[in-house]
Amino acid sequence: MKKEFLDLGRQPIANKFLKEDEVSDEFFFDLKVVFDEDTKLVSMKDFVKPELMFNEDYKYNTSLSTPMVNHFKETAEMLKMKFKPRKVLEIGSNDGPFISNFDKDSSICVEPCDNFAKVTADMGYKTRTEFWTTELSEKILKQNGYMDLIYSANCVCHIQDLDDAFKAVKNLLTPGGVFVFEDPSLLRMLERGSYDQIYDEHAHVFSVTALNNILKRNGLRIFSVDNLSVHGGSNRIYACHVDSCTVGDSVRENLKEEKEFGVDNFETYEIFAKRVEESKDELVRCLKNLKDDGKKIISIGATSKSTTVFNYCGIDSSLIDCITDTTPDKQNLLAPGSHIPVVDRESVNLNDYDYAFLGAWNFKDVIANKESGFVKKGGQFITHVPKIMMFS
Ligand code: DWN
Protein backbone atom coordinates (compact mmCIF):
# COMPACT_ATOMS: atom_id res chain seq x y z
CA MET A 1 0.00 0.00 0.00
CA LYS A 2 1.27 3.47 -0.95
CA LYS A 3 0.93 6.26 1.63
CA GLU A 4 1.30 9.95 0.77
CA PHE A 5 3.55 12.01 3.06
CA LEU A 6 4.59 15.15 1.17
CA ASP A 7 2.92 17.69 -1.10
CA LEU A 8 5.36 19.95 -2.98
CA GLY A 9 2.55 21.79 -4.76
CA ARG A 10 2.20 22.70 -8.42
CA GLN A 11 5.45 22.19 -10.27
CA PRO A 12 6.62 22.70 -13.86
CA ILE A 13 8.95 20.52 -15.96
CA ALA A 14 12.20 21.08 -14.05
CA ASN A 15 14.47 21.39 -17.09
CA LYS A 16 12.08 23.21 -19.40
CA PHE A 17 13.56 26.70 -19.53
CA LEU A 18 11.24 29.11 -21.30
CA LYS A 19 11.15 31.93 -23.79
CA GLU A 20 8.82 34.83 -22.87
CA ASP A 21 6.16 33.65 -25.31
CA GLU A 22 6.09 30.11 -23.83
CA VAL A 23 5.13 31.26 -20.33
CA SER A 24 1.37 31.30 -20.87
CA ASP A 25 1.33 27.64 -22.06
CA GLU A 26 3.60 26.27 -19.38
CA PHE A 27 2.74 22.76 -18.17
CA PHE A 28 2.27 22.22 -14.41
CA PHE A 29 1.50 19.10 -12.38
CA ASP A 30 0.88 18.20 -8.70
CA LEU A 31 4.07 16.94 -7.06
CA LYS A 32 3.06 14.59 -4.26
CA VAL A 33 5.29 11.94 -2.76
CA VAL A 34 4.39 8.47 -1.49
CA PHE A 35 5.98 5.67 0.52
CA ASP A 36 5.26 2.08 -0.48
CA GLU A 37 4.73 0.01 2.67
CA ASP A 38 5.52 -3.23 0.79
CA THR A 39 8.73 -2.44 -1.10
CA LYS A 40 9.74 0.63 1.05
CA LEU A 41 10.16 2.62 -2.18
CA VAL A 42 9.70 6.42 -2.16
CA SER A 43 8.17 7.68 -5.42
CA MET A 44 6.12 10.45 -6.93
CA LYS A 45 2.42 9.81 -6.57
CA ASP A 46 1.58 10.67 -10.19
CA PHE A 47 4.29 10.41 -12.80
CA VAL A 48 4.79 12.92 -15.60
CA LYS A 49 4.78 11.58 -19.18
CA PRO A 50 8.46 10.78 -19.98
CA GLU A 51 8.24 12.42 -23.44
CA LEU A 52 7.47 15.78 -21.78
CA MET A 53 10.80 15.66 -19.94
CA PHE A 54 13.22 13.64 -22.04
CA ASN A 55 13.26 14.92 -25.59
CA GLU A 56 15.46 16.87 -28.01
CA ASP A 57 15.11 19.93 -25.78
CA TYR A 58 16.63 18.36 -22.64
CA LYS A 59 19.01 20.87 -21.08
CA TYR A 60 21.16 18.98 -18.57
CA ASN A 61 24.49 18.53 -20.32
CA THR A 62 26.80 16.39 -18.16
CA SER A 63 30.01 17.20 -20.05
CA LEU A 64 29.74 20.87 -19.07
CA SER A 65 30.40 19.88 -15.46
CA THR A 66 34.13 19.27 -14.97
CA PRO A 67 33.70 17.56 -11.55
CA MET A 68 31.20 15.12 -13.12
CA VAL A 69 33.41 14.45 -16.17
CA ASN A 70 36.25 13.56 -13.78
CA HIS A 71 33.88 11.42 -11.71
CA PHE A 72 32.83 9.39 -14.77
CA LYS A 73 36.41 8.96 -16.00
CA GLU A 74 37.48 7.63 -12.60
CA THR A 75 34.39 5.38 -12.41
CA ALA A 76 35.06 3.95 -15.88
CA GLU A 77 38.73 3.22 -15.04
CA MET A 78 37.74 1.53 -11.77
CA LEU A 79 35.09 -0.65 -13.48
CA LYS A 80 37.52 -1.66 -16.24
CA MET A 81 40.11 -2.73 -13.65
CA LYS A 82 37.64 -4.58 -11.44
CA PHE A 83 35.44 -6.36 -13.98
CA LYS A 84 37.35 -6.26 -17.29
CA PRO A 85 34.13 -6.03 -19.33
CA ARG A 86 34.33 -6.77 -23.07
CA LYS A 87 30.87 -5.46 -23.94
CA VAL A 88 29.37 -2.42 -22.24
CA LEU A 89 25.97 -0.77 -22.42
CA GLU A 90 25.03 2.52 -20.80
CA ILE A 91 21.43 3.43 -20.00
CA GLY A 92 20.98 7.21 -20.20
CA SER A 93 24.34 8.07 -21.77
CA ASN A 94 23.66 11.84 -22.06
CA ASP A 95 26.49 13.35 -24.13
CA GLY A 96 28.91 10.52 -23.36
CA PRO A 97 31.26 11.41 -20.47
CA PHE A 98 31.17 7.80 -19.18
CA ILE A 99 30.98 5.76 -22.37
CA SER A 100 33.72 7.79 -24.07
CA ASN A 101 36.17 5.92 -21.81
CA PHE A 102 35.26 2.62 -23.54
CA ASP A 103 35.94 1.14 -26.95
CA LYS A 104 33.47 2.29 -29.65
CA ASP A 105 33.18 -1.15 -31.26
CA SER A 106 32.05 -2.95 -28.12
CA SER A 107 29.83 -0.32 -26.44
CA ILE A 108 26.21 0.68 -26.82
CA CYS A 109 24.47 3.88 -25.68
CA VAL A 110 20.78 4.14 -24.85
CA GLU A 111 19.56 7.73 -24.66
CA PRO A 112 16.02 8.97 -25.38
CA CYS A 113 17.01 12.66 -25.69
CA ASP A 114 17.75 13.14 -29.39
CA ASN A 115 20.13 16.07 -28.86
CA PHE A 116 22.48 13.96 -26.70
CA ALA A 117 21.96 10.68 -28.61
CA LYS A 118 23.25 12.55 -31.66
CA VAL A 119 26.45 13.49 -29.80
CA THR A 120 27.43 9.89 -28.96
CA ALA A 121 26.32 8.66 -32.41
CA ASP A 122 28.56 11.32 -34.01
CA MET A 123 31.41 10.14 -31.76
CA GLY A 124 31.00 6.70 -33.39
CA TYR A 125 29.09 4.83 -30.65
CA LYS A 126 26.11 2.62 -31.50
CA THR A 127 23.30 4.68 -29.97
CA ARG A 128 19.65 3.76 -29.52
CA THR A 129 17.48 6.88 -29.21
CA GLU A 130 14.89 5.10 -27.09
CA PHE A 131 13.69 4.64 -23.54
CA TRP A 132 15.07 1.63 -21.68
CA THR A 133 12.46 -1.18 -21.80
CA THR A 134 12.35 -4.99 -21.98
CA GLU A 135 11.30 -4.62 -25.60
CA LEU A 136 14.48 -2.68 -26.38
CA SER A 137 16.63 -5.17 -24.43
CA GLU A 138 15.28 -8.00 -26.57
CA LYS A 139 16.11 -6.13 -29.77
CA ILE A 140 19.65 -5.41 -28.56
CA LEU A 141 20.12 -9.03 -27.46
CA LYS A 142 19.23 -10.26 -30.95
CA GLN A 143 21.54 -7.79 -32.68
CA ASN A 144 24.46 -7.50 -30.27
CA GLY A 145 24.30 -10.39 -27.80
CA TYR A 146 24.78 -10.27 -24.02
CA MET A 147 26.53 -7.38 -22.21
CA ASP A 148 29.23 -7.85 -19.53
CA LEU A 149 28.64 -4.45 -17.93
CA ILE A 150 25.41 -2.49 -17.89
CA TYR A 151 25.99 0.93 -16.36
CA SER A 152 23.70 3.84 -15.59
CA ALA A 153 24.18 7.12 -13.69
CA ASN A 154 21.34 9.34 -12.55
CA CYS A 155 18.94 7.60 -14.86
CA VAL A 156 17.43 4.51 -13.19
CA CYS A 157 15.62 6.78 -10.70
CA HIS A 158 14.05 8.47 -13.76
CA ILE A 159 12.47 5.20 -14.93
CA GLN A 160 8.88 4.89 -13.79
CA ASP A 161 8.37 1.14 -14.30
CA LEU A 162 11.28 -0.33 -12.34
CA ASP A 163 10.17 -3.95 -12.74
CA ASP A 164 10.31 -3.57 -16.51
CA ALA A 165 13.70 -1.80 -16.34
CA PHE A 166 15.26 -4.48 -14.14
CA LYS A 167 13.78 -7.33 -16.24
CA ALA A 168 15.38 -5.64 -19.25
CA VAL A 169 18.75 -5.65 -17.46
CA LYS A 170 18.38 -9.31 -16.50
CA ASN A 171 17.56 -10.20 -20.13
CA LEU A 172 20.71 -8.63 -21.49
CA LEU A 173 23.28 -9.25 -18.77
CA THR A 174 25.86 -12.02 -19.31
CA PRO A 175 25.53 -14.75 -16.59
CA GLY A 176 28.66 -13.45 -14.81
CA GLY A 177 28.07 -9.80 -15.75
CA VAL A 178 27.51 -6.76 -13.54
CA PHE A 179 24.86 -4.10 -13.44
CA VAL A 180 26.20 -0.90 -11.85
CA PHE A 181 24.07 2.17 -11.31
CA GLU A 182 24.23 5.31 -9.21
CA ASP A 183 21.49 7.67 -8.12
CA PRO A 184 20.83 10.11 -5.24
CA SER A 185 20.52 8.41 -1.85
CA LEU A 186 17.23 8.58 0.03
CA LEU A 187 19.05 8.34 3.36
CA ARG A 188 21.18 11.41 2.56
CA MET A 189 18.07 13.28 1.43
CA LEU A 190 16.31 12.48 4.69
CA GLU A 191 19.36 13.37 6.79
CA ARG A 192 20.06 16.64 4.95
CA GLY A 193 16.50 17.81 4.41
CA SER A 194 17.27 18.09 0.69
CA TYR A 195 13.67 17.71 -0.48
CA ASP A 196 14.72 19.32 -3.78
CA GLN A 197 15.98 15.90 -4.92
CA ILE A 198 12.30 15.40 -5.75
CA TYR A 199 11.13 16.78 -9.10
CA ASP A 200 9.38 15.48 -12.23
CA GLU A 201 12.39 13.50 -13.52
CA HIS A 202 13.03 11.76 -10.21
CA ALA A 203 10.18 9.27 -10.29
CA HIS A 204 11.83 7.62 -7.26
CA VAL A 205 14.46 8.42 -4.64
CA PHE A 206 16.22 5.16 -3.80
CA SER A 207 17.16 3.53 -0.53
CA VAL A 208 19.32 0.40 -0.69
CA THR A 209 16.48 -1.25 1.22
CA ALA A 210 13.89 -0.63 -1.51
CA LEU A 211 16.28 -1.49 -4.35
CA ASN A 212 17.19 -4.73 -2.63
CA ASN A 213 13.50 -5.70 -2.57
CA ILE A 214 12.72 -4.70 -6.14
CA LEU A 215 15.88 -6.11 -7.74
CA LYS A 216 15.34 -9.40 -5.91
CA ARG A 217 11.85 -9.91 -7.32
CA ASN A 218 13.34 -9.40 -10.79
CA GLY A 219 16.07 -12.02 -10.43
CA LEU A 220 18.95 -9.64 -9.55
CA ARG A 221 20.99 -9.34 -6.36
CA ILE A 222 22.89 -6.38 -4.88
CA PHE A 223 26.41 -7.55 -3.96
CA SER A 224 28.08 -4.24 -3.16
CA VAL A 225 27.29 -0.56 -2.46
CA ASP A 226 29.55 2.50 -2.64
CA ASN A 227 28.47 5.68 -0.85
CA LEU A 228 29.37 8.66 -3.02
CA SER A 229 29.47 12.39 -2.36
CA VAL A 230 28.27 13.42 -5.86
CA HIS A 231 24.88 15.06 -6.35
CA GLY A 232 24.48 15.75 -2.66
CA GLY A 233 25.05 12.11 -1.64
CA SER A 234 24.47 9.14 -3.95
CA ASN A 235 24.75 5.36 -3.83
CA ARG A 236 26.48 3.25 -6.44
CA ILE A 237 24.80 -0.15 -6.55
CA TYR A 238 26.50 -3.27 -7.93
CA ALA A 239 24.11 -6.07 -8.88
CA CYS A 240 24.33 -9.42 -10.64
CA HIS A 241 22.13 -12.39 -11.53
CA VAL A 242 20.71 -13.72 -8.28
CA ASP A 243 22.77 -16.92 -8.29
CA SER A 244 26.09 -15.56 -9.55
CA CYS A 245 27.45 -13.50 -6.63
CA THR A 246 27.48 -13.30 -2.85
CA VAL A 247 26.31 -10.35 -0.78
CA GLY A 248 29.21 -8.24 0.55
CA ASP A 249 29.60 -6.39 3.86
CA SER A 250 28.86 -2.98 2.29
CA VAL A 251 25.32 -4.15 1.50
CA ARG A 252 24.69 -5.33 5.06
CA GLU A 253 26.17 -2.10 6.48
CA ASN A 254 23.98 0.12 4.28
CA LEU A 255 20.86 -1.87 5.09
CA LYS A 256 21.68 -1.63 8.80
CA GLU A 257 22.30 2.13 8.66
CA GLU A 258 19.03 2.68 6.78
CA LYS A 259 17.10 0.50 9.23
CA GLU A 260 18.55 2.44 12.19
CA PHE A 261 17.49 5.72 10.58
CA GLY A 262 14.00 4.35 9.95
CA VAL A 263 13.76 4.37 6.15
CA ASP A 264 11.37 1.43 6.40
CA ASN A 265 9.05 3.30 8.75
CA PHE A 266 6.33 5.72 7.59
CA GLU A 267 6.75 7.89 10.68
CA THR A 268 10.22 8.92 9.43
CA TYR A 269 8.58 10.43 6.36
CA GLU A 270 5.98 12.32 8.39
CA ILE A 271 8.82 13.89 10.40
CA PHE A 272 10.68 14.72 7.15
CA ALA A 273 7.55 16.41 5.72
CA LYS A 274 7.32 18.68 8.79
CA ARG A 275 10.99 19.63 8.38
CA VAL A 276 10.37 20.47 4.69
CA GLU A 277 7.48 22.79 5.59
CA GLU A 278 9.62 24.54 8.22
CA SER A 279 12.46 24.93 5.70
CA LYS A 280 10.06 26.61 3.26
CA ASP A 281 8.72 29.06 5.88
CA GLU A 282 12.20 29.93 7.05
CA LEU A 283 13.65 30.43 3.56
CA VAL A 284 10.79 32.71 2.47
CA ARG A 285 11.06 34.69 5.74
CA CYS A 286 14.82 35.05 5.32
CA LEU A 287 14.64 36.25 1.69
CA LYS A 288 11.77 38.66 2.44
CA ASN A 289 13.61 40.18 5.41
CA LEU A 290 16.72 40.71 3.27
CA LYS A 291 14.66 42.35 0.53
CA ASP A 292 12.93 44.59 3.08
CA ASP A 293 16.41 45.68 4.21
CA GLY A 294 17.17 46.67 0.61
CA LYS A 295 19.54 43.78 -0.11
CA LYS A 296 20.07 42.32 -3.60
CA ILE A 297 19.91 38.55 -4.05
CA ILE A 298 21.09 36.40 -6.95
CA SER A 299 21.05 32.61 -7.31
CA ILE A 300 23.86 30.37 -8.63
CA GLY A 301 23.01 27.24 -10.65
CA ALA A 302 19.68 26.89 -12.48
CA THR A 303 19.31 23.32 -11.26
CA SER A 304 16.36 20.96 -11.40
CA LYS A 305 16.57 21.06 -7.62
CA SER A 306 16.10 24.83 -7.53
CA THR A 307 12.97 24.43 -9.69
CA THR A 308 11.44 22.44 -6.83
CA VAL A 309 12.56 24.95 -4.17
CA PHE A 310 11.42 28.08 -6.00
CA ASN A 311 8.04 26.66 -7.01
CA TYR A 312 7.32 25.02 -3.67
CA CYS A 313 8.27 28.18 -1.76
CA GLY A 314 6.68 30.60 -4.24
CA ILE A 315 9.98 32.40 -4.85
CA ASP A 316 10.09 34.57 -7.99
CA SER A 317 11.97 37.57 -9.36
CA SER A 318 10.52 39.83 -6.66
CA LEU A 319 12.94 38.05 -4.27
CA ILE A 320 15.74 36.76 -6.51
CA ASP A 321 16.81 39.05 -9.37
CA CYS A 322 18.35 36.41 -11.62
CA ILE A 323 20.05 32.99 -11.70
CA THR A 324 23.51 32.46 -13.19
CA ASP A 325 24.24 29.19 -14.95
CA THR A 326 27.23 27.99 -16.94
CA THR A 327 25.06 25.96 -19.38
CA PRO A 328 24.66 28.04 -22.57
CA ASP A 329 21.33 26.32 -23.41
CA LYS A 330 19.75 27.58 -20.16
CA GLN A 331 20.99 31.17 -20.52
CA ASN A 332 18.76 34.05 -21.58
CA LEU A 333 15.67 31.98 -20.82
CA LEU A 334 13.29 32.01 -17.87
CA ALA A 335 13.53 29.43 -15.09
CA PRO A 336 10.66 26.91 -15.04
CA GLY A 337 7.62 28.12 -13.05
CA SER A 338 9.36 30.94 -11.19
CA HIS A 339 10.26 32.74 -14.45
CA ILE A 340 13.39 34.19 -12.86
CA PRO A 341 15.77 35.16 -15.71
CA VAL A 342 18.73 32.80 -16.23
CA VAL A 343 21.92 34.54 -17.28
CA ASP A 344 25.51 33.75 -18.13
CA ARG A 345 27.78 34.08 -15.08
CA GLU A 346 30.11 36.26 -17.17
CA SER A 347 27.34 38.79 -17.84
CA VAL A 348 26.90 39.80 -14.17
CA ASN A 349 29.15 41.33 -11.57
CA LEU A 350 28.51 39.27 -8.45
CA ASN A 351 29.73 42.18 -6.35
CA ASP A 352 26.56 44.07 -7.32
CA TYR A 353 24.73 41.57 -5.08
CA ASP A 354 24.71 41.12 -1.31
CA TYR A 355 23.59 37.48 -1.20
CA ALA A 356 23.84 34.47 -3.52
CA PHE A 357 21.43 31.57 -3.03
CA LEU A 358 23.03 28.22 -3.90
CA GLY A 359 20.68 26.51 -6.37
CA ALA A 360 23.60 24.11 -6.96
CA TRP A 361 24.30 23.50 -3.24
CA ASN A 362 25.81 20.14 -4.20
CA PHE A 363 28.71 22.15 -5.72
CA LYS A 364 29.01 24.41 -2.66
CA ASP A 365 32.80 24.07 -2.32
CA VAL A 366 33.48 24.46 -6.04
CA ILE A 367 31.33 27.60 -6.19
CA ALA A 368 32.67 29.09 -2.94
CA ASN A 369 36.24 28.66 -4.29
CA LYS A 370 35.38 30.12 -7.67
CA GLU A 371 33.57 33.08 -6.11
CA SER A 372 36.04 33.93 -3.35
CA GLY A 373 36.13 37.53 -4.67
CA PHE A 374 32.41 37.90 -3.84
CA VAL A 375 33.05 36.82 -0.25
CA LYS A 376 36.07 39.16 0.09
CA LYS A 377 33.80 42.08 -0.84
CA GLY A 378 31.36 41.08 1.92
CA GLY A 379 28.98 38.86 -0.10
CA GLN A 380 27.31 35.91 1.60
CA PHE A 381 25.90 32.64 0.35
CA ILE A 382 22.50 31.31 1.37
CA THR A 383 21.65 27.62 1.38
CA HIS A 384 18.71 25.54 2.59
CA VAL A 385 20.75 22.32 3.02
CA PRO A 386 20.94 20.98 5.69
CA LYS A 387 19.11 24.05 7.11
CA ILE A 388 18.60 27.67 6.14
CA MET A 389 22.02 29.26 6.64
CA MET A 390 24.03 32.22 5.47
CA PHE A 391 27.79 31.79 5.24
CA SER A 392 30.84 33.32 3.70
O1 DWN B 1 19.55 13.40 -12.37
C1 DWN B 1 19.82 14.50 -12.78
C2 DWN B 1 21.06 15.16 -12.35
C3 DWN B 1 22.23 14.31 -12.57
O2 DWN B 1 21.32 16.34 -13.03
C4 DWN B 1 18.95 15.18 -13.71
N1 DWN B 1 17.62 14.73 -13.44
C5 DWN B 1 19.08 16.65 -13.84
C6 DWN B 1 20.29 17.26 -13.21
O3 DWN B 1 19.92 17.80 -11.95
P1 DWN B 1 20.41 19.24 -11.47
O4 DWN B 1 20.05 20.24 -12.51
O5 DWN B 1 19.87 19.47 -10.11
O6 DWN B 1 21.99 18.96 -11.50
P2 DWN B 1 23.27 19.71 -11.04
O7 DWN B 1 24.42 18.90 -11.48
O8 DWN B 1 23.24 20.06 -9.61
O9 DWN B 1 23.28 21.06 -11.91
C7 DWN B 1 24.22 22.05 -11.70
C8 DWN B 1 23.85 23.26 -12.54
O10 DWN B 1 24.55 24.38 -12.05
C9 DWN B 1 24.23 23.10 -14.01
O11 DWN B 1 23.26 23.70 -14.83
C10 DWN B 1 25.55 23.84 -14.10
C11 DWN B 1 25.39 24.91 -13.06
N2 DWN B 1 26.64 25.36 -12.43
C12 DWN B 1 26.96 26.72 -12.44
O12 DWN B 1 26.22 27.53 -13.01
N3 DWN B 1 28.11 27.11 -11.82
C13 DWN B 1 27.43 24.45 -11.79
C14 DWN B 1 28.60 24.85 -11.18
C15 DWN B 1 29.49 23.86 -10.50
C16 DWN B 1 28.95 26.25 -11.21
O13 DWN B 1 29.99 26.67 -10.68
PDB file of N, CA and C in Angstrom, residues 2 6 35 53 57 83 93 110 119 121 131 158 164 172 210 216 267 276 285 293 304 336 348 352:
ATOM      1  N   LYS A   2       0.490   2.238  -0.860  1.00  0.00           N
ATOM      2  CA  LYS A   2       1.269   3.474  -0.947  1.00  0.00           C
ATOM      3  C   LYS A   2       0.630   4.555  -0.089  1.00  0.00           C
ATOM      4  N   LEU A   6       4.063  13.811   1.475  1.00  0.00           N
ATOM      5  CA  LEU A   6       4.588  15.150   1.168  1.00  0.00           C
ATOM      6  C   LEU A   6       3.889  15.712  -0.060  1.00  0.00           C
ATOM      7  N   PHE A  35       5.119   6.728  -0.003  1.00  0.00           N
ATOM      8  CA  PHE A  35       5.983   5.666   0.522  1.00  0.00           C
ATOM      9  C   PHE A  35       5.237   4.351   0.348  1.00  0.00           C
ATOM     10  N   MET A  53       9.549  15.292 -20.615  1.00  0.00           N
ATOM     11  CA  MET A  53      10.802  15.660 -19.936  1.00  0.00           C
ATOM     12  C   MET A  53      12.025  15.326 -20.780  1.00  0.00           C
ATOM     13  N   ASP A  57      14.942  18.628 -26.416  1.00  0.00           N
ATOM     14  CA  ASP A  57      15.114  19.933 -25.782  1.00  0.00           C
ATOM     15  C   ASP A  57      15.724  19.794 -24.378  1.00  0.00           C
ATOM     16  N   PHE A  83      36.280  -5.355 -13.316  1.00  0.00           N
ATOM     17  CA  PHE A  83      35.440  -6.364 -13.979  1.00  0.00           C
ATOM     18  C   PHE A  83      35.892  -6.743 -15.390  1.00  0.00           C
ATOM     19  N   SER A  93      22.918   7.737 -21.570  1.00  0.00           N
ATOM     20  CA  SER A  93      24.339   8.071 -21.772  1.00  0.00           C
ATOM     21  C   SER A  93      24.592   9.568 -21.913  1.00  0.00           C
ATOM     22  N   VAL A 110      22.236   4.010 -24.772  1.00  0.00           N
ATOM     23  CA  VAL A 110      20.779   4.139 -24.852  1.00  0.00           C
ATOM     24  C   VAL A 110      20.438   5.506 -24.294  1.00  0.00           C
ATOM     25  N   VAL A 119      25.041  13.250 -30.161  1.00  0.00           N
ATOM     26  CA  VAL A 119      26.448  13.494 -29.802  1.00  0.00           C
ATOM     27  C   VAL A 119      27.222  12.172 -29.765  1.00  0.00           C
ATOM     28  N   ALA A 121      26.345   9.291 -31.077  1.00  0.00           N
ATOM     29  CA  ALA A 121      26.324   8.661 -32.413  1.00  0.00           C
ATOM     30  C   ALA A 121      27.410   9.304 -33.280  1.00  0.00           C
ATOM     31  N   PHE A 131      13.744   4.877 -24.993  1.00  0.00           N
ATOM     32  CA  PHE A 131      13.686   4.644 -23.541  1.00  0.00           C
ATOM     33  C   PHE A 131      14.094   3.197 -23.265  1.00  0.00           C
ATOM     34  N   HIS A 158      14.972   7.783 -12.841  1.00  0.00           N
ATOM     35  CA  HIS A 158      14.049   8.474 -13.763  1.00  0.00           C
ATOM     36  C   HIS A 158      13.027   7.495 -14.355  1.00  0.00           C
ATOM     37  N   ASP A 164       9.992  -3.407 -15.089  1.00  0.00           N
ATOM     38  CA  ASP A 164      10.315  -3.574 -16.508  1.00  0.00           C
ATOM     39  C   ASP A 164      11.800  -3.269 -16.763  1.00  0.00           C
ATOM     40  N   LEU A 172      19.566  -8.968 -20.652  1.00  0.00           N
ATOM     41  CA  LEU A 172      20.706  -8.630 -21.493  1.00  0.00           C
ATOM     42  C   LEU A 172      22.062  -8.850 -20.816  1.00  0.00           C
ATOM     43  N   ALA A 210      14.928  -0.460  -0.477  1.00  0.00           N
ATOM     44  CA  ALA A 210      13.893  -0.633  -1.511  1.00  0.00           C
ATOM     45  C   ALA A 210      14.476  -1.311  -2.746  1.00  0.00           C
ATOM     46  N   LYS A 216      15.485  -7.980  -6.251  1.00  0.00           N
ATOM     47  CA  LYS A 216      15.340  -9.404  -5.908  1.00  0.00           C
ATOM     48  C   LYS A 216      14.160 -10.030  -6.650  1.00  0.00           C
ATOM     49  N   GLU A 267       6.620   6.749   9.759  1.00  0.00           N
ATOM     50  CA  GLU A 267       6.749   7.887  10.682  1.00  0.00           C
ATOM     51  C   GLU A 267       7.949   8.790  10.312  1.00  0.00           C
ATOM     52  N   VAL A 276      10.421  19.813   6.011  1.00  0.00           N
ATOM     53  CA  VAL A 276      10.368  20.470   4.689  1.00  0.00           C
ATOM     54  C   VAL A 276       9.503  21.738   4.775  1.00  0.00           C
ATOM     55  N   ARG A 285      10.896  33.611   4.737  1.00  0.00           N
ATOM     56  CA  ARG A 285      11.057  34.688   5.736  1.00  0.00           C
ATOM     57  C   ARG A 285      12.429  35.349   5.581  1.00  0.00           C
ATOM     58  N   ASP A 293      15.232  44.882   3.790  1.00  0.00           N
ATOM     59  CA  ASP A 293      16.407  45.682   4.205  1.00  0.00           C
ATOM     60  C   ASP A 293      17.150  46.264   3.006  1.00  0.00           C
ATOM     61  N   SER A 304      17.694  21.569 -11.538  1.00  0.00           N
ATOM     62  CA  SER A 304      16.363  20.957 -11.403  1.00  0.00           C
ATOM     63  C   SER A 304      15.914  21.113  -9.954  1.00  0.00           C
ATOM     64  N   PRO A 336      11.984  27.536 -15.052  1.00  0.00           N
ATOM     65  CA  PRO A 336      10.659  26.909 -15.038  1.00  0.00           C
ATOM     66  C   PRO A 336       9.808  27.358 -13.838  1.00  0.00           C
ATOM     67  N   VAL A 348      27.244  39.040 -15.401  1.00  0.00           N
ATOM     68  CA  VAL A 348      26.904  39.796 -14.175  1.00  0.00           C
ATOM     69  C   VAL A 348      28.149  40.007 -13.309  1.00  0.00           C
ATOM     70  N   ASP A 352      27.750  43.190  -7.350  1.00  0.00           N
ATOM     71  CA  ASP A 352      26.562  44.065  -7.321  1.00  0.00           C
ATOM     72  C   ASP A 352      25.492  43.481  -6.392  1.00  0.00           C
TER      73      ASP A 352
END
